[in-house]
Tab-separated table of C-alpha atoms in Angstrom:
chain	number	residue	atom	x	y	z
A	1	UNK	CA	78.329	-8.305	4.031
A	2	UNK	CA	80.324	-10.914	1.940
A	3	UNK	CA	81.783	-10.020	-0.914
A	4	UNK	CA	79.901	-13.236	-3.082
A	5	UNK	CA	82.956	-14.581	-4.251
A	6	UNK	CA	82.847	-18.464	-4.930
A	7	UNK	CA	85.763	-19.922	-2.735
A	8	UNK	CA	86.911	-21.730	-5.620
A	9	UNK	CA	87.263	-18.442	-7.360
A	10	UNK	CA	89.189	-15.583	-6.048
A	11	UNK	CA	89.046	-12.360	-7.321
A	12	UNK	CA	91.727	-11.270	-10.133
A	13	UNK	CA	91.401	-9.426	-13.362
A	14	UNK	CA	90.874	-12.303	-15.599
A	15	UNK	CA	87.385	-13.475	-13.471
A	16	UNK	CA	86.370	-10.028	-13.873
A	17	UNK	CA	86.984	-10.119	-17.498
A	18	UNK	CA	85.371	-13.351	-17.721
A	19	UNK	CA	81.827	-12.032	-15.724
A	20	UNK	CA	82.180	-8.959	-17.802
A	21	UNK	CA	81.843	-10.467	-20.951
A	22	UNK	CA	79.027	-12.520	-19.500
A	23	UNK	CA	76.819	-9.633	-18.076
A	24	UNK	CA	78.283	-6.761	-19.881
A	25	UNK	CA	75.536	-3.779	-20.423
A	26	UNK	CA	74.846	-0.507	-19.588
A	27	UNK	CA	72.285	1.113	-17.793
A	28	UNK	CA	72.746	4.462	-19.744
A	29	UNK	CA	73.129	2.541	-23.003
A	30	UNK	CA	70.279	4.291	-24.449
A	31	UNK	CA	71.794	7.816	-23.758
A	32	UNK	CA	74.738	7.484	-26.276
A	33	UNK	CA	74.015	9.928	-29.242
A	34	UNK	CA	70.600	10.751	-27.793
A	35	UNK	CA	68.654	11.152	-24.644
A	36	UNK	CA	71.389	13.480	-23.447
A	37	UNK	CA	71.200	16.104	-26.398
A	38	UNK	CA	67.690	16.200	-26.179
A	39	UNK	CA	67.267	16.183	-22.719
A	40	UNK	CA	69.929	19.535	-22.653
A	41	UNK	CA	68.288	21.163	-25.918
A	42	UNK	CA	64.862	20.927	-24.609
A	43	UNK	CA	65.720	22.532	-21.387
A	44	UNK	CA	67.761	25.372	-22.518
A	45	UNK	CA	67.185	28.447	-20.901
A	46	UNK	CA	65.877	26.688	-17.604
A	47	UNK	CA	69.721	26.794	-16.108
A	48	UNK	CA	70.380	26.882	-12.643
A	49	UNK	CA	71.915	29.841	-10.482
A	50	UNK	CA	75.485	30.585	-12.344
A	51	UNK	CA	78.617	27.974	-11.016
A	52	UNK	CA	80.439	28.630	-7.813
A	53	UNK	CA	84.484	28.410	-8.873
A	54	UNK	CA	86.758	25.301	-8.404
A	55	UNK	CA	88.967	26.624	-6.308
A	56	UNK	CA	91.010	24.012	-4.644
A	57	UNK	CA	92.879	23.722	-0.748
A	58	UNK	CA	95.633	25.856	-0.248
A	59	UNK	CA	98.822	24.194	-1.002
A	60	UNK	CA	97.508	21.599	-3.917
A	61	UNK	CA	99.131	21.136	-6.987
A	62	UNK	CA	96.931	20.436	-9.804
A	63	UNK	CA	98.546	19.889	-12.196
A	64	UNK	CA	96.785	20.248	-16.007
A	65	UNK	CA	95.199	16.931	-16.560
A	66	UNK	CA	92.407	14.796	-14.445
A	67	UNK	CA	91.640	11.203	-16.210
A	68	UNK	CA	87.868	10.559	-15.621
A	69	UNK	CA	86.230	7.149	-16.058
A	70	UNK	CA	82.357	7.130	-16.248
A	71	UNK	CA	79.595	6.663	-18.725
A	72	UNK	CA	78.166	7.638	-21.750
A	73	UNK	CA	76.579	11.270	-22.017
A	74	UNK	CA	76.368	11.596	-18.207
A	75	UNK	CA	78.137	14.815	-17.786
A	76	UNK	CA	77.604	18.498	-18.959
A	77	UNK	CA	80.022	19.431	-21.367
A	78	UNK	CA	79.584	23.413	-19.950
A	79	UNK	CA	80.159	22.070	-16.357
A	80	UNK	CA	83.321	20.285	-17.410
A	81	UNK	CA	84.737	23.484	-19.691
A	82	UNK	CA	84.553	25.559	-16.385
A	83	UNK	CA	86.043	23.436	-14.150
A	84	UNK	CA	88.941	23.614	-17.037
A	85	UNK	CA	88.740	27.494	-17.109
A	86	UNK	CA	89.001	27.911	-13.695
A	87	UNK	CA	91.866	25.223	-13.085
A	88	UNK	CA	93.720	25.070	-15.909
A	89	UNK	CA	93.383	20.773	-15.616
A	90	UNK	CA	92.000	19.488	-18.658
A	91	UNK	CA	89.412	16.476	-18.202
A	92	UNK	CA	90.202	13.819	-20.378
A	93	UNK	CA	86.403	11.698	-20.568
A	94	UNK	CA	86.873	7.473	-21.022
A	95	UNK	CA	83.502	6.077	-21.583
A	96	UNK	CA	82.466	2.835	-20.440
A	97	UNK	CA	79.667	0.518	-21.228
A	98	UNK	CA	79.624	-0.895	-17.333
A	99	UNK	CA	80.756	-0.605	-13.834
A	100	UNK	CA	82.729	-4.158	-15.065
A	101	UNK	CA	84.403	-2.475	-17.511
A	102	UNK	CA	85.610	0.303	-15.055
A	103	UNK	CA	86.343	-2.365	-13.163
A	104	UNK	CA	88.639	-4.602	-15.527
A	105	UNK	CA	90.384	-1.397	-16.505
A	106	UNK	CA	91.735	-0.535	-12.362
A	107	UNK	CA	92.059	-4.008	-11.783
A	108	UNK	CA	94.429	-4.528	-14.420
A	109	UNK	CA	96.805	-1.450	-12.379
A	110	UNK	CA	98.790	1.825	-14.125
A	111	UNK	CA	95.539	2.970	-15.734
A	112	UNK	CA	95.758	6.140	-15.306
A	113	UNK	CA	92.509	7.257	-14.273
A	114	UNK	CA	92.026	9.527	-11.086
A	115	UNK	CA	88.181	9.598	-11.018
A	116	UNK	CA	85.717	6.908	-11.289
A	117	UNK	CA	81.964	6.528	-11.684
A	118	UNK	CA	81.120	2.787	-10.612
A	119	UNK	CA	77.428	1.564	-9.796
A	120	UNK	CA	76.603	0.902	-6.338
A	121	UNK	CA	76.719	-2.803	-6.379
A	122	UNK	CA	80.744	-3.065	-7.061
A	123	UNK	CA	81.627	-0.223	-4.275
A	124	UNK	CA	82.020	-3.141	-1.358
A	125	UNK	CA	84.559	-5.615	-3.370
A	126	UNK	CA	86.426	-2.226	-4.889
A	127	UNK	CA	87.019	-1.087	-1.440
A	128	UNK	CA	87.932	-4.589	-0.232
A	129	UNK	CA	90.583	-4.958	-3.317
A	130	UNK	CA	91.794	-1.483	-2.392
A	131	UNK	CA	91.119	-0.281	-6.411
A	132	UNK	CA	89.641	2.905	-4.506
A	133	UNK	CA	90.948	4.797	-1.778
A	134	UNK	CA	89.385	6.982	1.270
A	135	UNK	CA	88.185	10.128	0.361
A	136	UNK	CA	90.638	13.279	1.495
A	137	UNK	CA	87.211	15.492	3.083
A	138	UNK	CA	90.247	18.051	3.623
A	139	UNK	CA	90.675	18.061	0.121
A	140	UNK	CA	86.532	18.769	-0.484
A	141	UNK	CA	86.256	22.561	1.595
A	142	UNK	CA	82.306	22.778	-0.238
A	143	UNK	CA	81.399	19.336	0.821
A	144	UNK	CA	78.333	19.931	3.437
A	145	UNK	CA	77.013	16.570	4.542
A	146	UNK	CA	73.305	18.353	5.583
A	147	UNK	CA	73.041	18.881	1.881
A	148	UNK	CA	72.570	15.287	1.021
A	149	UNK	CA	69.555	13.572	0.804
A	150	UNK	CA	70.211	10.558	3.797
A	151	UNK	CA	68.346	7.649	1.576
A	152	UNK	CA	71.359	8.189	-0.580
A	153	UNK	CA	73.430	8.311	1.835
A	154	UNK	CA	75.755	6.301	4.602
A	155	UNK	CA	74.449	2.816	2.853
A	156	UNK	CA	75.929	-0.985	3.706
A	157	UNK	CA	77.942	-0.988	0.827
A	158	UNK	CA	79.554	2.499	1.828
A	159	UNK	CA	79.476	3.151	5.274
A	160	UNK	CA	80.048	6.941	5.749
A	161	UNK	CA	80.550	7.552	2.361
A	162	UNK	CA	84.189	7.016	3.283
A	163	UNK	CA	85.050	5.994	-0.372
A	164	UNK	CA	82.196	7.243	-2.956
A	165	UNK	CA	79.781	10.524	-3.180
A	166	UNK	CA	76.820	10.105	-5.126
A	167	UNK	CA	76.575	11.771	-8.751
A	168	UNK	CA	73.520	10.136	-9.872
A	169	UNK	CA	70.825	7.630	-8.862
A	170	UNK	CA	67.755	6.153	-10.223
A	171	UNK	CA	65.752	2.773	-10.804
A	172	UNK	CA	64.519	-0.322	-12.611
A	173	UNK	CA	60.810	-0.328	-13.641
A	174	UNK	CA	58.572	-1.348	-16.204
A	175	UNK	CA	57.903	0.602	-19.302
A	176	UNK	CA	55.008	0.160	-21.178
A	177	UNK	CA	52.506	1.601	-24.141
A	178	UNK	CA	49.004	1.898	-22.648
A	179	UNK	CA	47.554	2.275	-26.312
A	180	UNK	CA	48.018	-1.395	-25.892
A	181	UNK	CA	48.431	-2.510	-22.832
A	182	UNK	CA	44.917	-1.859	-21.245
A	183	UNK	CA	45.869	-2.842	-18.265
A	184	UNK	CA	47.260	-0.417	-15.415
A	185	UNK	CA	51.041	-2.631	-14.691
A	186	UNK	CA	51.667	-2.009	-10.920
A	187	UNK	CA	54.095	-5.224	-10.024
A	188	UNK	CA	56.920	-6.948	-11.809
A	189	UNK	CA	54.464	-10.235	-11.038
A	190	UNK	CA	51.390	-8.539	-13.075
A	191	UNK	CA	54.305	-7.720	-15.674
A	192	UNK	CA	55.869	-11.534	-16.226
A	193	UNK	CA	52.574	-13.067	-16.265
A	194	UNK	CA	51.324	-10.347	-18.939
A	195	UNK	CA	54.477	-11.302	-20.763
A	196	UNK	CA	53.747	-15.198	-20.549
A	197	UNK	CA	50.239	-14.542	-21.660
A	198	UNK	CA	47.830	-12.091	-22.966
A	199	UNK	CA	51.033	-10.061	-24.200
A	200	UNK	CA	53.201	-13.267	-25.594
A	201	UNK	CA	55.667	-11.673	-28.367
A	202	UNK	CA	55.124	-8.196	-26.932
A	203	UNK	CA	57.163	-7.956	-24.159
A	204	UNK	CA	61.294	-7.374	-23.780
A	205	UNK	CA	63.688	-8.191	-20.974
A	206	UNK	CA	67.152	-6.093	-20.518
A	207	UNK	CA	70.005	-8.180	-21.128
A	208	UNK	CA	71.427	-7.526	-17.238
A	209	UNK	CA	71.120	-9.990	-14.601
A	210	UNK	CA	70.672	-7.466	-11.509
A	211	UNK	CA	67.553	-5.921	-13.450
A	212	UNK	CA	65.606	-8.643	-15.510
A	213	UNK	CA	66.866	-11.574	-12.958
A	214	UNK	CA	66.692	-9.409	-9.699
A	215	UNK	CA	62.959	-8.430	-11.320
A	216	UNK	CA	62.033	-11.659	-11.921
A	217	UNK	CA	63.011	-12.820	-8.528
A	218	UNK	CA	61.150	-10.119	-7.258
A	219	UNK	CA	57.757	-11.470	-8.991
A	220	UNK	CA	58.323	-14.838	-7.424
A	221	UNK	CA	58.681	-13.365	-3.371
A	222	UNK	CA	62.077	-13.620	-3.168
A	223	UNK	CA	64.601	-10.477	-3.092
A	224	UNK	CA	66.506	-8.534	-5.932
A	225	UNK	CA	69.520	-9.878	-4.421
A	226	UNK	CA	68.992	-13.627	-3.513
A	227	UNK	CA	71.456	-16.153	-4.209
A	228	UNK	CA	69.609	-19.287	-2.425
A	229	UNK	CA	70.535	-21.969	-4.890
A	230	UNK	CA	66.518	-22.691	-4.209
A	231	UNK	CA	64.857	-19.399	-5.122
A	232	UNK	CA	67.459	-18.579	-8.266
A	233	UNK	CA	66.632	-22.524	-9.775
A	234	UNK	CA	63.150	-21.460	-9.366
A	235	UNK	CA	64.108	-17.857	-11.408
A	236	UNK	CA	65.910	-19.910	-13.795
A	237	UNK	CA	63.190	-22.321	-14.447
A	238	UNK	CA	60.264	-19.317	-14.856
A	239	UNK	CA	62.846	-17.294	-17.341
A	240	UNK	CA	63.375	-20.085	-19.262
A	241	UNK	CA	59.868	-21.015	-19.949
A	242	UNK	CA	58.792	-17.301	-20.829
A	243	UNK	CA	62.230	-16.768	-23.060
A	244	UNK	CA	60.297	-18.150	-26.048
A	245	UNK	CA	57.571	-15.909	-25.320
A	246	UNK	CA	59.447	-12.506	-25.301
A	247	UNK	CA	59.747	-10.397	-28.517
A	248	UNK	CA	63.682	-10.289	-27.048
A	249	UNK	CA	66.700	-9.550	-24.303
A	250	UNK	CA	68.212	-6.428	-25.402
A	251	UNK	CA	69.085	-3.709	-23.637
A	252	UNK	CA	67.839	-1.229	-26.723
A	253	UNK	CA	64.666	-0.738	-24.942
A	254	UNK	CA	63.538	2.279	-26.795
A	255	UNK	CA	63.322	1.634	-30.216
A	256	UNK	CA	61.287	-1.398	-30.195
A	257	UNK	CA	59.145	0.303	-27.545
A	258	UNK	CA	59.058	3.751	-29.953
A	259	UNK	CA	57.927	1.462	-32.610
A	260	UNK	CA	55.519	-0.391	-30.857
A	261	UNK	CA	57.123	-3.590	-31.656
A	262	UNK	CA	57.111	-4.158	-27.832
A	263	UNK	CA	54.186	-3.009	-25.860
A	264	UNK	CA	55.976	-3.557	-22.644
A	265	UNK	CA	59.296	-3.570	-20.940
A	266	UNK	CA	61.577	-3.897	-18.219
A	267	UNK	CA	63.686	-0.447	-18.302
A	268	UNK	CA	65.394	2.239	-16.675
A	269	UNK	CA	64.595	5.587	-15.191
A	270	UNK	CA	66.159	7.237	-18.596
A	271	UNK	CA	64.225	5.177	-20.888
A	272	UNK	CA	60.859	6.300	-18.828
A	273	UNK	CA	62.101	9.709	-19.069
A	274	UNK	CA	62.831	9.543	-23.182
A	275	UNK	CA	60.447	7.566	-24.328
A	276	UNK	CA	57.078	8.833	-22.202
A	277	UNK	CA	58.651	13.032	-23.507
A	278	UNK	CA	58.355	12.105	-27.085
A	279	UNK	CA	54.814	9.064	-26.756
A	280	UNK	CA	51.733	10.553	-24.862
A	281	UNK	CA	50.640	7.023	-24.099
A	282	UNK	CA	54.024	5.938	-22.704
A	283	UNK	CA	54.061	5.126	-18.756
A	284	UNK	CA	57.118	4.214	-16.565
A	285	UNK	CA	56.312	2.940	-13.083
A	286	UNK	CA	57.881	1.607	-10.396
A	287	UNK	CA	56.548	-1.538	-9.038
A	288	UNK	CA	54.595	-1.544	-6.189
A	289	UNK	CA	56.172	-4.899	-5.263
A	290	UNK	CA	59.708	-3.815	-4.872
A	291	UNK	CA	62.937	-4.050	-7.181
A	292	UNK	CA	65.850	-2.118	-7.756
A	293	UNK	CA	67.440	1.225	-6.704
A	294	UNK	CA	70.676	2.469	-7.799
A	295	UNK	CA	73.310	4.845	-7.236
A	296	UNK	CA	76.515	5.704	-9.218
A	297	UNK	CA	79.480	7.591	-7.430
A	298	UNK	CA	82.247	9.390	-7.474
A	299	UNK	CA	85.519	7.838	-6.232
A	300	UNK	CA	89.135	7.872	-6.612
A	301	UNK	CA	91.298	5.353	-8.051
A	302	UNK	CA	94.030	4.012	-5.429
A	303	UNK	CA	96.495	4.447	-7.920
A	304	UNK	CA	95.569	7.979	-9.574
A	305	UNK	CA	97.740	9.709	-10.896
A	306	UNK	CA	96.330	13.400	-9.994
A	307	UNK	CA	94.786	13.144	-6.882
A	308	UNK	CA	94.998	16.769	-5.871
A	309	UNK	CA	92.792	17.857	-9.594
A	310	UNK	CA	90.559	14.399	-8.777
A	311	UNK	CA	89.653	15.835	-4.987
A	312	UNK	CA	89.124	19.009	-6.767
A	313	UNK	CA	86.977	18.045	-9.654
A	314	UNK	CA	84.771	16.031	-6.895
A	315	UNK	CA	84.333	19.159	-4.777
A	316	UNK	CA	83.623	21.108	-7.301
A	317	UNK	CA	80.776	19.002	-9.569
A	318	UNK	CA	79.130	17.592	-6.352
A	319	UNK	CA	78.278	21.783	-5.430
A	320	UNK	CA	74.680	22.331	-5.794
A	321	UNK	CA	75.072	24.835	-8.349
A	322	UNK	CA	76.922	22.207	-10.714
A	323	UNK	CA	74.905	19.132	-9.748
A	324	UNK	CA	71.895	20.835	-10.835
A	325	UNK	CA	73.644	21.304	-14.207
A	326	UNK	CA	74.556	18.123	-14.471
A	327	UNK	CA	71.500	16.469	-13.237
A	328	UNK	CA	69.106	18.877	-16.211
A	329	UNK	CA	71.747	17.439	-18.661
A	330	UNK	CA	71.661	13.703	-18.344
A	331	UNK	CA	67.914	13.460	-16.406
A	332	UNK	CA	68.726	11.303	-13.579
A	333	UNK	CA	67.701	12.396	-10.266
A	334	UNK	CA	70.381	13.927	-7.939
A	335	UNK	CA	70.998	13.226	-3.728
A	336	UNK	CA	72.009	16.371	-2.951
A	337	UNK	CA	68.683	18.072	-1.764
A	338	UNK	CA	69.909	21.934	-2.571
A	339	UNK	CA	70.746	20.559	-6.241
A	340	UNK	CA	67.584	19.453	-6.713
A	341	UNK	CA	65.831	22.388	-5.381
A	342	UNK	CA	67.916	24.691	-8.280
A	343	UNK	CA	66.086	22.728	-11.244
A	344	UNK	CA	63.813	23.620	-13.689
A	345	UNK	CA	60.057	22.299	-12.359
A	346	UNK	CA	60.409	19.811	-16.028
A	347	UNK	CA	62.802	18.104	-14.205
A	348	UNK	CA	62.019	18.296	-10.316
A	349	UNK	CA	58.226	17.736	-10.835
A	350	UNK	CA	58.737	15.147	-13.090
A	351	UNK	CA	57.597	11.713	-11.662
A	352	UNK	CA	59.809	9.112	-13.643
A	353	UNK	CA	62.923	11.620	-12.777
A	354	UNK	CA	62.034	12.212	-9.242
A	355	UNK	CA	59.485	9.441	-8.408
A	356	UNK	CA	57.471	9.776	-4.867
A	357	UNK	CA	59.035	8.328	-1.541
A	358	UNK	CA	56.264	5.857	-1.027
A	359	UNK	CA	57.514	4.332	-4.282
A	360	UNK	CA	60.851	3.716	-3.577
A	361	UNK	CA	60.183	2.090	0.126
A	362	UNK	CA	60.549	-1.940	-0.979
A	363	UNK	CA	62.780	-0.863	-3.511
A	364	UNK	CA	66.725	-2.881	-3.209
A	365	UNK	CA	70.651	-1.784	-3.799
A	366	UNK	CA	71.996	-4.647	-5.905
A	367	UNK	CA	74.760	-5.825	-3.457
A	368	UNK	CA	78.839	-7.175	-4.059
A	369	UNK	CA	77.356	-10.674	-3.369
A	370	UNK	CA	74.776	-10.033	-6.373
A	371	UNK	CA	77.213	-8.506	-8.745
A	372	UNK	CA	80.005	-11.188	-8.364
A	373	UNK	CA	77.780	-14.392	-8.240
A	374	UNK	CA	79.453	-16.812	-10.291
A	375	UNK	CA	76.328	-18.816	-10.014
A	376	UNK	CA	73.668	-15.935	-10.839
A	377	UNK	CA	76.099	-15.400	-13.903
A	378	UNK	CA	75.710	-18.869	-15.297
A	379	UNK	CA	72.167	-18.788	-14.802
A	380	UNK	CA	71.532	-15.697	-16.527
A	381	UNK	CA	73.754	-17.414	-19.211
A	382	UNK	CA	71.495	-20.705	-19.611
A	383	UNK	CA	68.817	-18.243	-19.863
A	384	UNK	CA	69.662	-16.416	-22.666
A	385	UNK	CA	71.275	-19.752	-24.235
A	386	UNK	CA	68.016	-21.367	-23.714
A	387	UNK	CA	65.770	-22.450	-27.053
């Protein structure tokens, strides 16, 4: 695949800077300060089998410090204190808002961070700019390949997983209150024209051009990921006529939604899973009619600093026993299959967590060329500039 770089534009730190500030968001926005807490203090007391040890090759020096980027709430604060008690290596957390801000941070060199959490989409232009390096399997003795879940696994932008492990994936669907929305939403098309129409004022966009454009493209025939100067003119055009119609572009999905100010919305997995716990009449589906999948992975920085404690810390959090943890803490589904099978039925049997197969067939990876689309990013832009 290319990488989607304009050829007037090569790749340095100050485009990325530039397309961060345009596109900046997080998925897991809505987790800071809440959906994580919640999430662990309702399902205390459903822990998985105790934690194997961290143990690490023969011969490696640790150290006492690992530098981790990744995002907000996403790990288990117990899972992370054992790794320290058994090591001695102290994780020091950064939290970032997006996979560009990762991203700006590497690029810009002597960061100091060892292990990093990107979304799927960036993986391909990361390992082309060598900002990530192979990983050392040596170096992961737990690591069984069987254990992963293969529609996780081995994809185009990571052939082999030679350069990223899956921590956590999960996807892009539609949110809504059917108190009043009386109709059962199946397809992002049956969700834009609801939004244009019958539900004018009612409905919210995230503020993310992979999710709201990509979904948007999807309701039109065209794919998550297209960059035919045709089909994203068309997007543009449709976007801009229902902007005025929207109650807004945020990426706070949940308390307009909580509050009923919207009635329907384009969110994530977590926002399904928060908001549909705490409103009987909340649903979260994904659309019959395709859209986005995601995955976010562990990798280590070219440069890090502590590679023997970053090898170690992988191996160790990516065990089922861990991932489990990890996975009942921040709700997003796991790809390691024996993980999965260690959680508490709230979480496994739940069908926004762990949606069905079937669902997930026409779903998309955002790709490099989607992510680093000059073009897409000035779109989205005009969008949201638009009266």
């Amino acid at each position: 695949m290319t990488n989607g770089r304009h050829p007037d534009e090569p790749r340095d730190a100050d485009l990325i800077t530039r397309l961060a500030i345009r596109r900046r968001i997080s998925r897991r926005h809505f987790l800071a300060g809440t959906g994580a807490g919640l999430g662990a203090l309702a399902l205390a007391g459903c822990a998985p089998a105790p934690a194997g040890s961290a143990t690490p090759p023969a011969g490696a020096n640790l150290g006492d410090t690992l530098n981790l980027a990744t995002w907000p709430n996403y790990h288990s604060q117990d899972v992370l204190d054992n790794f320290t008690a058994d090591t001695g290596v102290a994780i020091n957390v950064g939290v970032y808002g997006s996979t560009e801000e990762m991203e700006a941070k590497i690029r810009a060199g002597s960061s100091g961070i060892d292990v990093v959490v990107p979304s799927n989409y960036a993986i391909e232009g990361w390992v082309a700019d060598k900002l990530i390096e192979p990983l050392d399997y040596a170096k992961m003795p737990t690591f069984v390949k069987a254990d992963w879940n293969s529609r996780f696994m081995d994809q185009a932008f990571d052939p082999g997983n030679e350069y990223s492990l899956p921590k956590n994936w999960g996807t892009t669907g539609i949110a809504y209150r059917s108190s009043k929305v009386t109709e059962d939403i199946t397809t992002w098309k049956q969700f834009f024209d609801l939004c244009a129409n019958k539900y004018a004022g009612r409905g919210l966009i995230v503020d993310h051009q992979i999710s709201s454009f990509g979904s948007a493209a999807v309701a039109m025939g065209f794919s998550l990921n297209t960059i035919d100067p045709k089909e994203m003119a068309e997007v543009e055009a449709m976007l801009i006529a229902l902007k005025p119609k929207l109650f807004a572009i945020s990426s706070d999905v949940q308390p307009p939604l909580r509050a009923l100010d919207t009635w329907l919305s384009v969110a994530w997995t977590g926002d399904g899973v928060q908001v549909g716990r705490d409103n009987e009449d909340a649903r979260y589906v994904v659309a019959a009619d395709g859209g986005e999948l995601w995955i976010d992975s562990y990798t280590v920085a070219a440069d890090a600093p502590h590679k023997d404690a970053a090898y170690a810390f992988i191996d160790y959090i990516t065990q089922p026993a861990q991932a489990a943890k990890e996975t009942e803490f921040c709700l997003f589904p796991h790809a390691n299959d024996k993980a999965t099978a260690l959680l508490a039925a709230e979480v496994s049997d739940n069908p926004v967590i762990y949606p069905s197969a079937e669902s997930l067939v026409k779903l998309e990876y955002a790709v490099n060329a989607t992510y680093n689309s000059a073009e897409r990013a000035e779109a989205w832009a005009r969008i949201k500039a638009s009266a």
